[in-house]
Amino acid sequence: MKGHERPLTFLKYNREGDLLFSCAKDHTPDVWLADNGERLGTYRGHNGAVWCCDVSRDSTRLITGSADQSAKLWDVQTGNQLFSFNFNSPARAVDFGVGDELAVITTDPFMELPSAIHVKRISIDPNEQTVNSLLEIRGPRGRINRAVWGPLNKTIISVGEDAVVRIWDSETGKLIKESEKETGHRDAITSLSKSADGSHFLTGSLDKSARLWDTRTLTLIKTYVTERPVNAVAMSPLLDHVVIGGGQDARNVTTTDRRAGKFEAKFFHKILQEEIGGVKGHFGPINALVFNPDGRSFSSGGEDGYVRLHHFDPGYFHIKM
């Protein structure tokens, strides 16, 4: 599916799995029909790369974070912009809390400003929406690439350039736990994906690995090693599978690479940590991966500007290890 003029940055399904939202560096998030890849519409209003998005549980609201120093709320159906949270630095990660009454937004370090995590209350009526933050956490050094809510909105999990996973108290803003040097990533963490039940989550890093963590204790459970920097990770809601995608940074990819079209999403067995297969197709690094909530298909977004929709054949569900 070619909808974007620039590299993809993020993909997100709605809860039912019938809509797929895509973000890219071309300023305009898109929404697609998830079964056949038909583009339904575009959300126009940002004037910078869009790094991240999330959709409310009832599929009525979309939130997007952009390099134009704003996070915007949209009406999913009409494409109208409902509200804009404006910051003094680029907005990076966005995530709705359980119940869709809270959102976490991260902002990048910029000039003298450090990275920050902002918690906003989301009003049911857009006319009552305010810019006020319920909480603002001054972040660690370097960029925060992803921040998501922990169980029952009690915590916020953040990852980023300094390779550390952190769990924060979402009411007080206090740091509760952080990953240890021995078990943690060795290079910038690019991506984070929660399990369907929220009990564990997966992180991907430029250190060419993905790691599985316990959400409450921040214990390292599993490590998946690959031969390329990891830009994107996802976990099957149906089977014990994780999918990992990446490739070199765009700056380091030669245009005449003989591996054209060989950038693949690699599947690993979640428990056994063994590679079980791969899906090729992108002509550049994979920047975004997501499973459909039903576990029967997944999508990938690449540096090549394409979104690829993959429906699994029956054999996939009977892979024997």
GROMACS .gro file of C-alpha atoms in nm:
model
  321
    1MET     CA    1   0.000   0.000   0.000
    2LYS     CA    2   0.159   0.325  -0.113
    3GLY     CA    3   0.007   0.616   0.072
    4HIS     CA    4   0.306   0.804   0.201
    5GLU     CA    5   0.567   1.006   0.017
    6ARG     CA    6   0.819   0.968   0.300
    7PRO     CA    7   0.937   0.691   0.536
    8LEU     CA    8   0.682   0.532   0.769
    9THR     CA    9   0.730   0.594   1.141
   10PHE     CA   10   0.444   0.415   1.319
   11LEU     CA   11   0.144   0.185   1.268
   12LYS     CA   12  -0.155   0.122   1.495
   13TYR     CA   13  -0.471  -0.089   1.466
   14ASN     CA   14  -0.793   0.005   1.640
   15ARG     CA   15  -0.928  -0.240   1.899
   16GLU     CA   16  -1.157  -0.423   1.656
   17GLY     CA   17  -0.874  -0.460   1.406
   18ASP     CA   18  -1.075  -0.328   1.111
   19LEU     CA   19  -0.886   0.003   1.082
   20LEU     CA   20  -0.512   0.061   1.046
   21PHE     CA   21  -0.359   0.403   1.115
   22SER     CA   22  -0.022   0.496   0.966
   23CYS     CA   23   0.218   0.779   1.051
   24ALA     CA   24   0.507   0.897   0.837
   25LYS     CA   25   0.754   1.177   0.786
   26ASP     CA   26   0.520   1.333   0.528
   27HIS     CA   27   0.304   1.524   0.783
   28THR     CA   28  -0.025   1.341   0.711
   29PRO     CA   29  -0.137   1.032   0.904
   30ASP     CA   30  -0.364   0.797   0.705
   31VAL     CA   31  -0.635   0.547   0.794
   32TRP     CA   32  -0.683   0.226   0.594
   33LEU     CA   33  -0.930  -0.062   0.585
   34ALA     CA   34  -0.732  -0.340   0.750
   35ASP     CA   35  -0.865  -0.633   0.547
   36ASN     CA   36  -0.800  -0.507   0.193
   37GLY     CA   37  -0.573  -0.205   0.237
   38GLU     CA   38  -0.812   0.053   0.093
   39ARG     CA   39  -0.723   0.402   0.207
   40LEU     CA   40  -1.020   0.563   0.382
   41GLY     CA   41  -0.879   0.903   0.460
   42THR     CA   42  -0.605   1.138   0.570
   43TYR     CA   43  -0.568   1.366   0.874
   44ARG     CA   44  -0.443   1.705   0.755
   45GLY     CA   45  -0.307   1.967   0.992
   46HIS     CA   46   0.046   1.881   1.103
   47ASN     CA   47   0.339   2.051   0.934
   48GLY     CA   48   0.617   1.823   1.046
   49ALA     CA   49   0.694   1.452   1.053
   50VAL     CA   50   0.437   1.255   1.254
   51TRP     CA   51   0.616   1.015   1.490
   52CYS     CA   52   0.341   0.827   1.669
   53CYS     CA   53  -0.034   0.782   1.707
   54ASP     CA   54  -0.294   0.606   1.918
   55VAL     CA   55  -0.665   0.547   1.873
   56SER     CA   56  -0.930   0.542   2.145
   57ARG     CA   57  -1.096   0.217   2.248
   58ASP     CA   58  -1.423   0.314   2.075
   59SER     CA   59  -1.236   0.423   1.757
   60THR     CA   60  -1.374   0.778   1.769
   61ARG     CA   61  -1.055   0.970   1.857
   62LEU     CA   62  -0.704   0.967   1.718
   63ILE     CA   63  -0.405   1.131   1.889
   64THR     CA   64  -0.084   1.208   1.698
   65GLY     CA   65   0.259   1.339   1.802
   66SER     CA   66   0.461   1.545   1.558
   67ALA     CA   67   0.793   1.720   1.498
   68ASP     CA   68   0.591   2.041   1.450
   69GLN     CA   69   0.591   2.066   1.833
   70SER     CA   70   0.229   1.959   1.873
   71ALA     CA   71   0.017   1.659   1.963
   72LYS     CA   72  -0.326   1.671   1.803
   73LEU     CA   73  -0.662   1.508   1.874
   74TRP     CA   74  -0.871   1.414   1.570
   75ASP     CA   75  -1.221   1.289   1.498
   76VAL     CA   76  -1.148   0.950   1.339
   77GLN     CA   77  -1.457   0.949   1.117
   78THR     CA   78  -1.459   1.306   0.983
   79GLY     CA   79  -1.084   1.375   0.991
   80ASN     CA   80  -1.149   1.703   1.172
   81GLN     CA   81  -0.888   1.831   1.415
   82LEU     CA   82  -1.048   1.856   1.761
   83PHE     CA   83  -0.761   2.000   1.964
   84SER     CA   84  -0.390   2.073   1.953
   85PHE     CA   85  -0.154   2.044   2.249
   86ASN     CA   86   0.134   2.279   2.166
   87PHE     CA   87   0.481   2.239   2.314
   88ASN     CA   88   0.819   2.411   2.290
   89SER     CA   89   0.986   2.104   2.142
   90PRO     CA   90   0.888   1.816   1.908
   91ALA     CA   91   0.620   1.577   2.040
   92ARG     CA   92   0.735   1.217   2.000
   93ALA     CA   93   0.530   0.941   2.169
   94VAL     CA   94   0.156   0.941   2.243
   95ASP     CA   95  -0.054   0.681   2.424
   96PHE     CA   96  -0.414   0.679   2.554
   97GLY     CA   97  -0.465   0.536   2.903
   98VAL     CA   98  -0.723   0.271   2.988
   99GLY     CA   99  -1.061   0.446   2.963
  100ASP     CA  100  -0.928   0.709   2.719
  101GLU     CA  101  -0.954   0.985   2.980
  102LEU     CA  102  -0.576   1.026   3.004
  103ALA     CA  103  -0.301   1.054   2.748
  104VAL     CA  104   0.076   1.047   2.789
  105ILE     CA  105   0.279   1.261   2.548
  106THR     CA  106   0.658   1.284   2.538
  107THR     CA  107   0.856   1.579   2.408
  108ASP     CA  108   1.211   1.574   2.275
  109PRO     CA  109   1.511   1.757   2.419
  110PHE     CA  110   1.537   2.085   2.229
  111MET     CA  111   1.770   2.382   2.281
  112GLU     CA  112   1.800   2.396   2.663
  113LEU     CA  113   1.487   2.189   2.728
  114PRO     CA  114   1.532   1.830   2.852
  115SER     CA  115   1.310   1.546   2.734
  116ALA     CA  116   0.978   1.538   2.918
  117ILE     CA  117   0.675   1.317   2.981
  118HIS     CA  118   0.340   1.499   2.998
  119VAL     CA  119   0.013   1.353   3.129
  120LYS     CA  120  -0.301   1.521   2.989
  121ARG     CA  121  -0.665   1.474   3.081
  122ILE     CA  122  -0.873   1.406   2.769
  123SER     CA  123  -1.222   1.558   2.780
  124ILE     CA  124  -1.521   1.377   2.631
  125ASP     CA  125  -1.638   1.710   2.489
  126PRO     CA  126  -1.360   1.865   2.275
  127ASN     CA  127  -1.491   2.212   2.365
  128GLU     CA  128  -1.396   2.149   2.729
  129GLN     CA  129  -1.044   2.028   2.645
  130THR     CA  130  -0.762   2.221   2.815
  131VAL     CA  131  -0.387   2.230   2.758
  132ASN     CA  132  -0.305   2.178   3.127
  133SER     CA  133  -0.083   1.887   3.227
  134LEU     CA  134  -0.183   1.675   3.527
  135LEU     CA  135   0.183   1.578   3.557
  136GLU     CA  136   0.507   1.666   3.389
  137ILE     CA  137   0.816   1.451   3.440
  138ARG     CA  138   1.150   1.590   3.337
  139GLY     CA  139   1.296   1.303   3.145
  140PRO     CA  140   1.643   1.152   3.128
  141ARG     CA  141   1.920   1.271   2.898
  142GLY     CA  142   1.854   1.211   2.531
  143ARG     CA  143   1.529   1.149   2.353
  144ILE     CA  144   1.244   0.936   2.487
  145ASN     CA  145   1.136   0.726   2.189
  146ARG     CA  146   0.831   0.556   2.341
  147ALA     CA  147   0.620   0.597   2.651
  148VAL     CA  148   0.316   0.383   2.731
  149TRP     CA  149   0.080   0.332   3.024
  150GLY     CA  150   0.135   0.044   3.265
  151PRO     CA  151  -0.149  -0.161   3.420
  152LEU     CA  152  -0.454   0.042   3.533
  153ASN     CA  153  -0.277   0.369   3.439
  154LYS     CA  154  -0.081   0.352   3.765
  155THR     CA  155   0.258   0.367   3.594
  156ILE     CA  156   0.422   0.497   3.278
  157ILE     CA  157   0.693   0.296   3.101
  158SER     CA  158   0.947   0.495   2.901
  159VAL     CA  159   1.239   0.397   2.677
  160GLY     CA  160   1.480   0.596   2.466
  161GLU     CA  161   1.824   0.695   2.351
  162ASP     CA  162   2.002   0.625   2.680
  163ALA     CA  163   1.915   0.251   2.651
  164VAL     CA  164   1.741   0.242   2.991
  165VAL     CA  165   1.384   0.118   3.053
  166ARG     CA  166   1.214   0.324   3.324
  167ILE     CA  167   0.889   0.280   3.515
  168TRP     CA  168   0.739   0.597   3.666
  169ASP     CA  169   0.455   0.652   3.913
  170SER     CA  170   0.190   0.827   3.703
  171GLU     CA  171   0.048   1.026   3.998
  172THR     CA  172   0.364   1.151   4.167
  173GLY     CA  173   0.607   1.133   3.876
  174LYS     CA  174   0.860   0.947   4.092
  175LEU     CA  175   1.090   0.693   3.928
  176ILE     CA  176   0.993   0.347   4.057
  177LYS     CA  177   1.234   0.119   3.868
  178GLU     CA  178   1.490   0.124   3.592
  179SER     CA  179   1.659  -0.153   3.397
  180GLU     CA  180   2.005  -0.256   3.512
  181LYS     CA  181   2.320  -0.222   3.305
  182GLU     CA  182   2.388  -0.599   3.315
  183THR     CA  183   2.049  -0.706   3.176
  184GLY     CA  184   1.956  -0.395   2.980
  185HIS     CA  185   2.010  -0.284   2.623
  186ARG     CA  186   2.354  -0.162   2.514
  187ASP     CA  187   2.234   0.103   2.269
  188ALA     CA  188   1.935   0.330   2.204
  189ILE     CA  189   1.592   0.168   2.247
  190THR     CA  190   1.382   0.243   1.940
  191SER     CA  191   1.057   0.063   2.004
  192LEU     CA  192   0.826  -0.085   2.266
  193SER     CA  193   0.525  -0.313   2.238
  194LYS     CA  194   0.300  -0.434   2.522
  195SER     CA  195   0.144  -0.780   2.542
  196ALA     CA  196  -0.234  -0.797   2.495
  197ASP     CA  197  -0.286  -0.838   2.871
  198GLY     CA  198  -0.023  -0.580   2.967
  199SER     CA  199   0.171  -0.824   3.187
  200HIS     CA  200   0.490  -0.802   2.982
  201PHE     CA  201   0.638  -0.587   2.708
  202LEU     CA  202   0.898  -0.608   2.434
  203THR     CA  203   1.169  -0.353   2.354
  204GLY     CA  204   1.382  -0.325   2.040
  205SER     CA  205   1.721  -0.158   2.024
  206LEU     CA  206   2.001  -0.050   1.794
  207ASP     CA  207   2.213  -0.306   1.986
  208LYS     CA  208   2.063  -0.566   1.745
  209SER     CA  209   1.841  -0.728   2.005
  210ALA     CA  210   1.487  -0.728   2.138
  211ARG     CA  211   1.413  -0.797   2.504
  212LEU     CA  212   1.103  -0.915   2.687
  213TRP     CA  213   1.033  -0.765   3.031
  214ASP     CA  214   0.791  -0.824   3.317
  215THR     CA  215   0.580  -0.508   3.348
  216ARG     CA  216   0.555  -0.506   3.728
  217THR     CA  217   0.901  -0.617   3.834
  218LEU     CA  218   1.103  -0.506   3.528
  219THR     CA  219   1.267  -0.849   3.528
  220LEU     CA  220   1.427  -0.946   3.197
  221ILE     CA  221   1.244  -1.257   3.073
  222LYS     CA  222   1.385  -1.326   2.724
  223THR     CA  223   1.633  -1.187   2.471
  224TYR     CA  224   1.608  -1.220   2.091
  225VAL     CA  225   1.929  -1.158   1.900
  226THR     CA  226   1.939  -1.051   1.536
  227GLU     CA  227   2.213  -0.926   1.302
  228ARG     CA  228   2.075  -0.579   1.235
  229PRO     CA  229   1.974  -0.278   1.444
  230VAL     CA  230   1.610  -0.319   1.555
  231ASN     CA  231   1.368  -0.036   1.471
  232ALA     CA  232   1.037  -0.208   1.540
  233VAL     CA  233   0.894  -0.492   1.749
  234ALA     CA  234   0.551  -0.652   1.791
  235MET     CA  235   0.400  -0.946   1.979
  236SER     CA  236   0.134  -1.183   1.852
  237PRO     CA  237  -0.186  -1.169   2.062
  238LEU     CA  238  -0.263  -1.527   1.952
  239LEU     CA  239   0.058  -1.733   1.943
  240ASP     CA  240   0.390  -1.727   2.129
  241HIS     CA  241   0.552  -1.528   1.850
  242VAL     CA  242   0.737  -1.198   1.840
  243VAL     CA  243   0.825  -1.015   1.520
  244ILE     CA  244   1.129  -0.790   1.486
  245GLY     CA  245   1.216  -0.551   1.204
  246GLY     CA  246   1.492  -0.309   1.127
  247GLY     CA  247   1.800  -0.257   0.915
  248GLN     CA  248   2.064   0.009   0.902
  249ASP     CA  249   1.985   0.370   0.957
  250ALA     CA  250   1.878   0.525   0.626
  251ARG     CA  251   2.200   0.727   0.615
  252ASN     CA  252   2.407   0.408   0.607
  253VAL     CA  253   2.218   0.227   0.332
  254THR     CA  254   2.378   0.238  -0.011
  255THR     CA  255   2.141   0.287  -0.300
  256THR     CA  256   2.279  -0.005  -0.498
  257ASP     CA  257   2.252  -0.258  -0.215
  258ARG     CA  258   2.220  -0.605  -0.369
  259ARG     CA  259   1.983  -0.694  -0.086
  260ALA     CA  260   1.709  -0.470  -0.230
  261GLY     CA  261   1.371  -0.601  -0.119
  262LYS     CA  262   1.539  -0.824   0.137
  263PHE     CA  263   1.465  -0.622   0.446
  264GLU     CA  264   1.264  -0.875   0.636
  265ALA     CA  265   1.047  -0.897   0.942
  266LYS     CA  266   1.190  -1.184   1.146
  267PHE     CA  267   0.969  -1.407   1.359
  268PHE     CA  268   1.098  -1.557   1.683
  269HIS     CA  269   0.941  -1.805   1.921
  270LYS     CA  270   0.864  -1.599   2.230
  271ILE     CA  271   0.955  -1.873   2.479
  272LEU     CA  272   1.230  -2.064   2.298
  273GLN     CA  273   1.394  -1.745   2.162
  274GLU     CA  274   1.460  -1.920   1.829
  275GLU     CA  275   1.405  -1.767   1.486
  276ILE     CA  276   1.112  -1.937   1.309
  277GLY     CA  277   1.088  -1.747   0.981
  278GLY     CA  278   1.084  -1.416   0.803
  279VAL     CA  279   0.875  -1.204   0.570
  280LYS     CA  280   1.067  -1.011   0.304
  281GLY     CA  281   0.948  -0.727   0.090
  282HIS     CA  282   1.059  -0.381   0.198
  283PHE     CA  283   1.324  -0.197  -0.004
  284GLY     CA  284   1.469  -0.034   0.304
  285PRO     CA  285   1.471  -0.070   0.680
  286ILE     CA  286   1.147  -0.160   0.856
  287ASN     CA  287   1.044   0.123   1.090
  288ALA     CA  288   0.704   0.001   1.215
  289LEU     CA  289   0.543  -0.335   1.294
  290VAL     CA  290   0.207  -0.422   1.442
  291PHE     CA  291  -0.012  -0.731   1.477
  292ASN     CA  292  -0.383  -0.716   1.410
  293PRO     CA  293  -0.560  -0.769   1.747
  294ASP     CA  294  -0.701  -1.099   1.611
  295GLY     CA  295  -0.347  -1.229   1.547
  296ARG     CA  296  -0.432  -1.339   1.192
  297SER     CA  297  -0.242  -1.066   1.008
  298PHE     CA  298   0.028  -0.808   1.066
  299SER     CA  299   0.145  -0.487   0.904
  300SER     CA  300   0.488  -0.340   0.844
  301GLY     CA  301   0.593   0.012   0.749
  302GLY     CA  302   0.923   0.090   0.584
  303GLU     CA  303   1.177   0.355   0.505
  304ASP     CA  304   1.057   0.296   0.146
  305GLY     CA  305   0.725   0.471   0.218
  306TYR     CA  306   0.517   0.154   0.184
  307VAL     CA  307   0.277  -0.009   0.428
  308ARG     CA  308   0.265  -0.385   0.374
  309LEU     CA  309  -0.033  -0.584   0.495
  310HIS     CA  310   0.042  -0.954   0.553
  311HIS     CA  311  -0.237  -1.208   0.606
  312PHE     CA  312  -0.103  -1.536   0.747
  313ASP     CA  313  -0.176  -1.856   0.559
  314PRO     CA  314  -0.318  -2.154   0.755
  315GLY     CA  315   0.024  -2.318   0.785
  316TYR     CA  316   0.146  -2.032   1.001
  317PHE     CA  317  -0.086  -2.135   1.284
  318HIS     CA  318   0.060  -2.486   1.294
  319ILE     CA  319   0.431  -2.415   1.301
  320LYS     CA  320   0.591  -2.687   1.511
  321MET     CA  321   0.902  -2.608   1.714
   0.00000   0.00000   0.00000
